[in-house]
Amino acid sequence: MKRRGAVLLMTLLLIAIMSGGIALLLSQSDQLLRLSERSRSDAEISKISSDLKRLLPGMLSKIGSAHDLEYAMILPLSSRSTDGRFTLDASLHSSLGRFNINKVCDASGKPVEPYSTLLSAIFTHYPIAAPDTFINILYDTIDTDLAERQAGSEVAAVFPDFHNGSIENFAQFRQIIARYLALTKDRQILAIPWERIIGFEGEKIDINYASPELVALIVPEMDTETLHRITDLRTVPFESKEQVIAAAAQLSPVYDTWFMTYSAGNSYPLIGKVAMEMDGTRSEFEFHIDTLNRMLNRLEIIQ
């Protein structure tokens, strides 16, 4: 009972902290309304960025365990103006719940193990007509030269604003898919659940936020019951490697290579989303921040 009481108290504390941060943001609702009424501009980005830089460090300073991180990401952060004209929704998401696709090769385009093998496993599990063509396009995107592995495989040659070296987000990854479709007309590439498998940050995958599709690729011998028990059906976050292995012994040989759980004092990137709607017009922003340095890396309009 004492443990349950402590967990409930921590939950209520985090709710108060996170809700308080959003309340502060909404206290400037008149300014946000005016910003929403104007065209999206550098001034708008600057204003939202300033508010987030001021509010988020205090909120993230309360995250000290895997349980705290879990609470921060499941709490509903939303509010609306009294007249219903203005609404704001905010959420945090782990960027480490997916396989970092940028790890498959180095800057020279040389495959890096075991990441490149996992990429091949994706196409074994989700067959497409020309996996080598997709891999060529992907490697030509991540390497820093403009030499083509095959005709038309350099995305930067087709999209002038595309810069080689890394893939930052799904908008850029969709350009890679578009290039593959242009070369092959193979729409089977669209059947792969990319957003549940790949990400763009981090060295390892947080097992607490890994999708069953991703775990099944890494540990194909895992039975379905265990797979869903540690992913979709998990009721509390794993706080250590030992807890993970106790729940799924099949992860023991690969845990150190692929997985981790959050621990205080370590760098842990998060993706935040803020959605504002005013009189039916919706604006969405995405920001990147780390629990360690609590510095806002970038803020982007996504809609």
C-alpha positions as YAML, in Angstrom:
chain: A
units: angstrom
residues:
- id: 1
  name: MET
  ca: [0.00, 0.00, 0.00]
- id: 2
  name: LYS
  ca: [2.85, 2.37, 0.79]
- id: 3
  name: ARG
  ca: [4.35, 1.80, -2.67]
- id: 4
  name: ARG
  ca: [1.00, 2.41, -4.33]
- id: 5
  name: GLY
  ca: [0.57, 5.57, -2.29]
- id: 6
  name: ALA
  ca: [4.00, 6.82, -3.31]
- id: 7
  name: VAL
  ca: [3.30, 6.12, -6.97]
- id: 8
  name: LEU
  ca: [-0.04, 7.92, -6.75]
- id: 9
  name: LEU
  ca: [1.60, 10.90, -5.03]
- id: 10
  name: MET
  ca: [4.29, 11.07, -7.72]
- id: 11
  name: THR
  ca: [1.65, 10.86, -10.42]
- id: 12
  name: LEU
  ca: [-0.33, 13.72, -8.88]
- id: 13
  name: LEU
  ca: [2.86, 15.76, -8.48]
- id: 14
  name: LEU
  ca: [3.77, 15.31, -12.14]
- id: 15
  name: ILE
  ca: [0.22, 16.17, -13.18]
- id: 16
  name: ALA
  ca: [0.47, 19.39, -11.18]
- id: 17
  name: ILE
  ca: [3.87, 20.24, -12.65]
- id: 18
  name: MET
  ca: [2.96, 19.53, -16.26]
- id: 19
  name: SER
  ca: [-0.47, 21.13, -15.99]
- id: 20
  name: GLY
  ca: [1.10, 24.14, -14.33]
- id: 21
  name: GLY
  ca: [3.48, 24.54, -17.26]
- id: 22
  name: ILE
  ca: [0.65, 24.44, -19.76]
- id: 23
  name: ALA
  ca: [-1.35, 26.84, -17.61]
- id: 24
  name: LEU
  ca: [1.54, 29.30, -17.80]
- id: 25
  name: LEU
  ca: [1.63, 28.90, -21.54]
- id: 26
  name: LEU
  ca: [-2.12, 29.45, -21.76]
- id: 27
  name: SER
  ca: [-1.90, 32.51, -19.54]
- id: 28
  name: GLN
  ca: [-0.56, 34.19, -22.67]
- id: 29
  name: SER
  ca: [-3.55, 32.95, -24.72]
- id: 30
  name: ASP
  ca: [-4.29, 36.43, -26.08]
- id: 31
  name: GLN
  ca: [-0.82, 36.56, -27.59]
- id: 32
  name: LEU
  ca: [-1.20, 33.01, -28.95]
- id: 33
  name: LEU
  ca: [-4.55, 33.95, -30.47]
- id: 34
  name: ARG
  ca: [-2.98, 36.89, -32.24]
- id: 35
  name: LEU
  ca: [-0.14, 34.67, -33.44]
- id: 36
  name: SER
  ca: [-2.62, 32.13, -34.82]
- id: 37
  name: GLU
  ca: [-4.53, 34.85, -36.63]
- id: 38
  name: ARG
  ca: [-1.36, 36.01, -38.42]
- id: 39
  name: SER
  ca: [0.45, 34.07, -41.11]
- id: 40
  name: ARG
  ca: [3.03, 31.57, -39.90]
- id: 41
  name: SER
  ca: [6.25, 33.50, -39.64]
- id: 42
  name: ASP
  ca: [9.65, 33.59, -38.01]
- id: 43
  name: ALA
  ca: [8.15, 35.75, -35.27]
- id: 44
  name: GLU
  ca: [5.61, 33.05, -34.46]
- id: 45
  name: ILE
  ca: [8.29, 30.37, -34.25]
- id: 46
  name: SER
  ca: [10.39, 32.65, -32.06]
- id: 47
  name: LYS
  ca: [7.50, 33.26, -29.64]
- id: 48
  name: ILE
  ca: [6.57, 29.60, -29.21]
- id: 49
  name: SER
  ca: [10.25, 28.68, -28.89]
- id: 50
  name: SER
  ca: [10.75, 31.29, -26.18]
- id: 51
  name: ASP
  ca: [7.80, 29.95, -24.17]
- id: 52
  name: LEU
  ca: [8.97, 26.35, -24.45]
- id: 53
  name: LYS
  ca: [12.55, 27.21, -23.49]
- id: 54
  name: ARG
  ca: [11.22, 28.92, -20.37]
- id: 55
  name: LEU
  ca: [8.74, 26.24, -19.29]
- id: 56
  name: LEU
  ca: [10.19, 22.88, -20.25]
- id: 57
  name: PRO
  ca: [13.40, 22.78, -18.15]
- id: 58
  name: GLY
  ca: [11.42, 22.89, -14.90]
- id: 59
  name: MET
  ca: [9.05, 20.21, -16.13]
- id: 60
  name: LEU
  ca: [11.82, 17.87, -17.27]
- id: 61
  name: SER
  ca: [13.84, 18.34, -14.07]
- id: 62
  name: LYS
  ca: [11.23, 16.23, -12.28]
- id: 63
  name: ILE
  ca: [11.96, 13.19, -14.45]
- id: 64
  name: GLY
  ca: [14.30, 10.93, -12.50]
- id: 65
  name: SER
  ca: [13.21, 7.39, -13.35]
- id: 66
  name: ALA
  ca: [11.55, 5.29, -16.03]
- id: 67
  name: HIS
  ca: [8.28, 5.68, -14.12]
- id: 68
  name: ASP
  ca: [8.60, 9.48, -14.14]
- id: 69
  name: LEU
  ca: [9.30, 9.46, -17.87]
- id: 70
  name: GLU
  ca: [6.27, 7.25, -18.45]
- id: 71
  name: TYR
  ca: [4.00, 9.61, -16.51]
- id: 72
  name: ALA
  ca: [5.33, 12.63, -18.40]
- id: 73
  name: MET
  ca: [4.41, 11.03, -21.71]
- id: 74
  name: ILE
  ca: [0.93, 9.74, -20.79]
- id: 75
  name: LEU
  ca: [-0.43, 12.79, -19.00]
- id: 76
  name: PRO
  ca: [-3.06, 14.66, -20.99]
- id: 77
  name: LEU
  ca: [-1.87, 18.22, -21.52]
- id: 78
  name: SER
  ca: [-4.71, 20.19, -23.00]
- id: 79
  name: SER
  ca: [-6.85, 23.22, -22.38]
- id: 80
  name: ARG
  ca: [-9.24, 25.57, -24.16]
- id: 81
  name: SER
  ca: [-10.31, 29.17, -23.85]
- id: 82
  name: THR
  ca: [-13.58, 29.87, -22.06]
- id: 83
  name: ASP
  ca: [-15.31, 30.83, -25.32]
- id: 84
  name: GLY
  ca: [-14.10, 27.67, -27.05]
- id: 85
  name: ARG
  ca: [-12.34, 29.57, -29.82]
- id: 86
  name: PHE
  ca: [-8.84, 28.49, -28.82]
- id: 87
  name: THR
  ca: [-7.51, 25.04, -27.83]
- id: 88
  name: LEU
  ca: [-4.02, 23.82, -27.05]
- id: 89
  name: ASP
  ca: [-2.77, 20.24, -26.80]
- id: 90
  name: ALA
  ca: [0.78, 19.24, -25.92]
- id: 91
  name: SER
  ca: [2.48, 15.87, -25.62]
- id: 92
  name: LEU
  ca: [5.91, 14.31, -25.20]
- id: 93
  name: HIS
  ca: [7.11, 11.21, -27.02]
- id: 94
  name: SER
  ca: [10.25, 9.09, -26.82]
- id: 95
  name: SER
  ca: [12.45, 9.32, -29.89]
- id: 96
  name: LEU
  ca: [14.33, 6.19, -28.77]
- id: 97
  name: GLY
  ca: [11.50, 3.72, -29.29]
- id: 98
  name: ARG
  ca: [12.59, 3.02, -32.85]
- id: 99
  name: PHE
  ca: [15.62, 1.78, -34.79]
- id: 100
  name: ASN
  ca: [17.82, 4.73, -35.83]
- id: 101
  name: ILE
  ca: [17.93, 4.36, -39.62]
- id: 102
  name: ASN
  ca: [20.95, 6.70, -39.80]
- id: 103
  name: LYS
  ca: [23.09, 3.96, -38.25]
- id: 104
  name: VAL
  ca: [22.96, 1.58, -41.23]
- id: 105
  name: CYS
  ca: [26.08, 3.10, -42.81]
- id: 106
  name: ASP
  ca: [28.81, 5.61, -42.05]
- id: 107
  name: ALA
  ca: [29.50, 8.96, -43.74]
- id: 108
  name: SER
  ca: [31.42, 7.20, -46.52]
- id: 109
  name: GLY
  ca: [28.51, 4.87, -47.21]
- id: 110
  name: LYS
  ca: [30.13, 1.77, -45.72]
- id: 111
  name: PRO
  ca: [27.58, -0.59, -44.07]
- id: 112
  name: VAL
  ca: [27.71, -0.71, -40.28]
- id: 113
  name: GLU
  ca: [26.82, -3.86, -38.39]
- id: 114
  name: PRO
  ca: [24.52, -4.99, -36.87]
- id: 115
  name: TYR
  ca: [22.36, -2.13, -38.15]
- id: 116
  name: SER
  ca: [22.69, -2.97, -41.84]
- id: 117
  name: THR
  ca: [21.66, -6.57, -41.11]
- id: 118
  name: LEU
  ca: [18.53, -5.33, -39.36]
- id: 119
  name: LEU
  ca: [17.71, -3.25, -42.42]
- id: 120
  name: SER
  ca: [17.91, -6.40, -44.53]
- id: 121
  name: ALA
  ca: [15.68, -8.18, -42.01]
- id: 122
  name: ILE
  ca: [13.00, -5.55, -42.61]
- id: 123
  name: PHE
  ca: [12.81, -6.57, -46.26]
- id: 124
  name: THR
  ca: [12.82, -10.26, -45.36]
- id: 125
  name: HIS
  ca: [9.81, -9.69, -43.11]
- id: 126
  name: TYR
  ca: [8.15, -7.17, -45.43]
- id: 127
  name: PRO
  ca: [9.17, -8.20, -48.98]
- id: 128
  name: ILE
  ca: [9.41, -5.55, -51.71]
- id: 129
  name: ALA
  ca: [10.24, -5.87, -55.40]
- id: 130
  name: ALA
  ca: [13.67, -4.19, -55.35]
- id: 131
  name: PRO
  ca: [15.25, -4.06, -51.86]
- id: 132
  name: ASP
  ca: [18.71, -3.38, -53.32]
- id: 133
  name: THR
  ca: [17.37, -0.25, -55.04]
- id: 134
  name: PHE
  ca: [15.88, 1.04, -51.79]
- id: 135
  name: ILE
  ca: [19.11, 0.31, -49.90]
- id: 136
  name: ASN
  ca: [21.12, 2.13, -52.59]
- id: 137
  name: ILE
  ca: [18.90, 5.20, -52.29]
- id: 138
  name: LEU
  ca: [19.13, 5.09, -48.50]
- id: 139
  name: TYR
  ca: [22.91, 4.75, -48.44]
- id: 140
  name: ASP
  ca: [23.31, 7.50, -51.05]
- id: 141
  name: THR
  ca: [21.25, 9.73, -48.76]
- id: 142
  name: ILE
  ca: [23.23, 9.01, -45.59]
- id: 143
  name: ASP
  ca: [26.70, 9.18, -47.14]
- id: 144
  name: THR
  ca: [28.14, 12.63, -47.79]
- id: 145
  name: ASP
  ca: [29.19, 12.28, -51.43]
- id: 146
  name: LEU
  ca: [27.00, 12.69, -54.51]
- id: 147
  name: ALA
  ca: [28.19, 9.57, -56.35]
- id: 148
  name: GLU
  ca: [25.28, 7.33, -57.36]
- id: 149
  name: ARG
  ca: [25.22, 3.64, -56.53]
- id: 150
  name: GLN
  ca: [22.79, 3.20, -59.39]
- id: 151
  name: ALA
  ca: [21.10, 5.53, -61.86]
- id: 152
  name: GLY
  ca: [18.77, 7.91, -60.03]
- id: 153
  name: SER
  ca: [19.65, 6.81, -56.50]
- id: 154
  name: GLU
  ca: [20.80, 10.24, -55.27]
- id: 155
  name: VAL
  ca: [17.77, 11.94, -53.68]
- id: 156
  name: ALA
  ca: [19.69, 15.23, -53.50]
- id: 157
  name: ALA
  ca: [19.87, 15.29, -57.30]
- id: 158
  name: VAL
  ca: [16.07, 15.25, -57.48]
- id: 159
  name: PHE
  ca: [15.17, 17.40, -54.48]
- id: 160
  name: PRO
  ca: [17.53, 20.43, -54.48]
- id: 161
  name: ASP
  ca: [16.79, 21.29, -50.82]
- id: 162
  name: PHE
  ca: [17.76, 17.81, -49.64]
- id: 163
  name: HIS
  ca: [21.13, 17.61, -47.86]
- id: 164
  name: ASN
  ca: [23.05, 14.35, -47.60]
- id: 165
  name: GLY
  ca: [24.56, 13.13, -44.35]
- id: 166
  name: SER
  ca: [21.57, 12.07, -42.26]
- id: 167
  name: ILE
  ca: [17.80, 11.72, -42.30]
- id: 168
  name: GLU
  ca: [16.22, 14.05, -39.77]
- id: 169
  name: ASN
  ca: [12.53, 13.18, -39.87]
- id: 170
  name: PHE
  ca: [9.77, 11.34, -41.68]
- id: 171
  name: ALA
  ca: [9.28, 14.17, -44.13]
- id: 172
  name: GLN
  ca: [12.77, 13.45, -45.46]
- id: 173
  name: PHE
  ca: [12.28, 9.69, -45.26]
- id: 174
  name: ARG
  ca: [9.13, 10.00, -47.36]
- id: 175
  name: GLN
  ca: [11.26, 11.66, -50.06]
- id: 176
  name: ILE
  ca: [13.39, 8.50, -50.12]
- id: 177
  name: ILE
  ca: [10.25, 6.41, -50.50]
- id: 178
  name: ALA
  ca: [9.07, 8.74, -53.29]
- id: 179
  name: ARG
  ca: [12.37, 8.23, -55.10]
- id: 180
  name: TYR
  ca: [12.06, 4.44, -54.79]
- id: 181
  name: LEU
  ca: [8.50, 4.60, -56.18]
- id: 182
  name: ALA
  ca: [9.68, 6.73, -59.10]
- id: 183
  name: LEU
  ca: [12.37, 4.19, -59.99]
- id: 184
  name: THR
  ca: [10.42, 0.97, -59.40]
- id: 185
  name: LYS
  ca: [6.67, 1.73, -59.31]
- id: 186
  name: ASP
  ca: [6.60, -0.82, -56.46]
- id: 187
  name: ARG
  ca: [3.89, 0.32, -54.07]
- id: 188
  name: GLN
  ca: [4.58, -2.58, -51.72]
- id: 189
  name: ILE
  ca: [7.07, -0.26, -50.00]
- id: 190
  name: LEU
  ca: [4.05, 1.61, -48.61]
- id: 191
  name: ALA
  ca: [2.85, -1.51, -46.74]
- id: 192
  name: ILE
  ca: [5.86, -1.46, -44.41]
- id: 193
  name: PRO
  ca: [4.92, 0.13, -41.03]
- id: 194
  name: TRP
  ca: [7.95, 2.45, -41.13]
- id: 195
  name: GLU
  ca: [6.74, 4.79, -38.39]
- id: 196
  name: ARG
  ca: [6.57, 1.86, -35.95]
- id: 197
  name: ILE
  ca: [10.02, 0.58, -36.88]
- id: 198
  name: ILE
  ca: [12.45, 3.41, -37.61]
- id: 199
  name: GLY
  ca: [13.53, 6.64, -35.95]
- id: 200
  name: PHE
  ca: [16.30, 9.15, -36.47]
- id: 201
  name: GLU
  ca: [18.06, 9.55, -33.11]
- id: 202
  name: GLY
  ca: [19.97, 7.62, -30.48]
- id: 203
  name: GLU
  ca: [22.38, 4.73, -30.15]
- id: 204
  name: LYS
  ca: [19.97, 2.24, -28.59]
- id: 205
  name: ILE
  ca: [16.23, 1.53, -28.38]
- id: 206
  name: ASP
  ca: [14.27, 2.08, -25.18]
- id: 207
  name: ILE
  ca: [12.52, -1.26, -24.65]
- id: 208
  name: ASN
  ca: [9.66, 0.56, -22.90]
- id: 209
  name: TYR
  ca: [8.65, 2.29, -26.14]
- id: 210
  name: ALA
  ca: [9.69, -0.27, -28.76]
- id: 211
  name: SER
  ca: [6.88, -1.52, -30.98]
- id: 212
  name: PRO
  ca: [6.14, -5.25, -31.26]
- id: 213
  name: GLU
  ca: [7.01, -5.02, -34.97]
- id: 214
  name: LEU
  ca: [10.51, -3.80, -34.14]
- id: 215
  name: VAL
  ca: [11.16, -6.32, -31.34]
- id: 216
  name: ALA
  ca: [9.98, -9.12, -33.64]
- id: 217
  name: LEU
  ca: [12.55, -8.05, -36.24]
- id: 218
  name: ILE
  ca: [15.38, -8.07, -33.69]
- id: 219
  name: VAL
  ca: [14.28, -11.29, -31.96]
- id: 220
  name: PRO
  ca: [12.32, -13.24, -34.60]
- id: 221
  name: GLU
  ca: [12.26, -16.37, -32.43]
- id: 222
  name: MET
  ca: [10.22, -14.66, -29.68]
- id: 223
  name: ASP
  ca: [6.75, -16.12, -29.28]
- id: 224
  name: THR
  ca: [3.77, -13.84, -29.89]
- id: 225
  name: GLU
  ca: [2.48, -14.01, -26.32]
- id: 226
  name: THR
  ca: [5.76, -12.83, -24.80]
- id: 227
  name: LEU
  ca: [6.19, -10.21, -27.51]
- id: 228
  name: HIS
  ca: [2.89, -8.51, -26.76]
- id: 229
  name: ARG
  ca: [3.25, -8.90, -22.99]
- id: 230
  name: ILE
  ca: [6.43, -6.80, -22.95]
- id: 231
  name: THR
  ca: [5.21, -4.24, -25.50]
- id: 232
  name: ASP
  ca: [1.51, -3.56, -26.08]
- id: 233
  name: LEU
  ca: [0.33, -5.21, -22.84]
- id: 234
  name: ARG
  ca: [3.04, -3.85, -20.55]
- id: 235
  name: THR
  ca: [1.40, -2.15, -17.54]
- id: 236
  name: VAL
  ca: [4.45, -0.65, -15.82]
- id: 237
  name: PRO
  ca: [7.76, 0.49, -17.32]
- id: 238
  name: PHE
  ca: [10.86, -1.66, -17.06]
- id: 239
  name: GLU
  ca: [13.44, 0.13, -14.92]
- id: 240
  name: SER
  ca: [16.43, -2.16, -15.43]
- id: 241
  name: LYS
  ca: [17.97, -4.74, -17.73]
- id: 242
  name: GLU
  ca: [17.31, -7.38, -15.09]
- id: 243
  name: GLN
  ca: [13.56, -6.70, -15.14]
- id: 244
  name: VAL
  ca: [13.51, -6.95, -18.92]
- id: 245
  name: ILE
  ca: [15.37, -10.26, -19.01]
- id: 246
  name: ALA
  ca: [13.14, -11.69, -16.27]
- id: 247
  name: ALA
  ca: [10.09, -10.88, -18.41]
- id: 248
  name: ALA
  ca: [11.60, -12.05, -21.72]
- id: 249
  name: ALA
  ca: [14.69, -14.24, -21.48]
- id: 250
  name: GLN
  ca: [14.96, -14.23, -25.29]
- id: 251
  name: LEU
  ca: [16.20, -10.63, -25.08]
- id: 252
  name: SER
  ca: [19.26, -11.56, -23.01]
- id: 253
  name: PRO
  ca: [21.65, -12.21, -25.95]
- id: 254
  name: VAL
  ca: [20.70, -8.98, -27.75]
- id: 255
  name: TYR
  ca: [19.85, -6.58, -24.92]
- id: 256
  name: ASP
  ca: [23.25, -4.92, -24.64]
- id: 257
  name: THR
  ca: [23.45, -4.47, -28.42]
- id: 258
  name: TRP
  ca: [20.00, -3.04, -29.00]
- id: 259
  name: PHE
  ca: [18.11, -2.05, -25.86]
- id: 260
  name: MET
  ca: [18.20, 0.19, -22.82]
- id: 261
  name: THR
  ca: [15.87, 1.66, -20.20]
- id: 262
  name: TYR
  ca: [15.85, 5.24, -18.99]
- id: 263
  name: SER
  ca: [17.99, 6.07, -15.97]
- id: 264
  name: ALA
  ca: [18.48, 9.45, -14.34]
- id: 265
  name: GLY
  ca: [21.50, 11.48, -15.35]
- id: 266
  name: ASN
  ca: [21.74, 10.07, -18.88]
- id: 267
  name: SER
  ca: [21.02, 11.92, -22.09]
- id: 268
  name: TYR
  ca: [17.54, 11.04, -23.36]
- id: 269
  name: PRO
  ca: [16.05, 12.91, -26.32]
- id: 270
  name: LEU
  ca: [12.31, 13.59, -26.42]
- id: 271
  name: ILE
  ca: [10.02, 14.82, -29.15]
- id: 272
  name: GLY
  ca: [7.26, 17.20, -28.15]
- id: 273
  name: LYS
  ca: [4.24, 18.26, -30.14]
- id: 274
  name: VAL
  ca: [2.09, 21.33, -29.60]
- id: 275
  name: ALA
  ca: [-1.18, 21.70, -31.49]
- id: 276
  name: MET
  ca: [-3.14, 24.97, -31.45]
- id: 277
  name: GLU
  ca: [-6.54, 25.49, -33.00]
- id: 278
  name: MET
  ca: [-8.30, 28.82, -33.30]
- id: 279
  name: ASP
  ca: [-11.70, 29.16, -34.96]
- id: 280
  name: GLY
  ca: [-11.16, 25.92, -36.87]
- id: 281
  name: THR
  ca: [-7.64, 26.77, -38.07]
- id: 282
  name: ARG
  ca: [-5.08, 24.32, -36.72]
- id: 283
  name: SER
  ca: [-1.33, 24.83, -36.31]
- id: 284
  name: GLU
  ca: [1.04, 22.08, -35.19]
- id: 285
  name: PHE
  ca: [4.60, 22.46, -33.94]
- id: 286
  name: GLU
  ca: [7.22, 19.83, -33.14]
- id: 287
  name: PHE
  ca: [10.21, 20.40, -30.88]
- id: 288
  name: HIS
  ca: [13.20, 18.32, -29.80]
- id: 289
  name: ILE
  ca: [14.60, 18.46, -26.28]
- id: 290
  name: ASP
  ca: [16.85, 16.34, -24.05]
- id: 291
  name: THR
  ca: [16.15, 15.37, -20.43]
- id: 292
  name: LEU
  ca: [19.82, 15.91, -19.49]
- id: 293
  name: ASN
  ca: [20.65, 19.38, -20.79]
- id: 294
  name: ARG
  ca: [16.97, 20.40, -21.19]
- id: 295
  name: MET
  ca: [17.90, 22.55, -24.17]
- id: 296
  name: LEU
  ca: [15.39, 23.08, -26.95]
- id: 297
  name: ASN
  ca: [17.17, 21.88, -30.09]
- id: 298
  name: ARG
  ca: [14.74, 22.97, -32.76]
- id: 299
  name: LEU
  ca: [11.13, 23.93, -33.28]
- id: 300
  name: GLU
  ca: [9.42, 23.17, -36.57]
- id: 301
  name: ILE
  ca: [6.00, 23.87, -38.05]
- id: 302
  name: ILE
  ca: [4.63, 20.51, -39.22]
- id: 303
  name: GLN
  ca: [1.18, 21.67, -40.30]
...
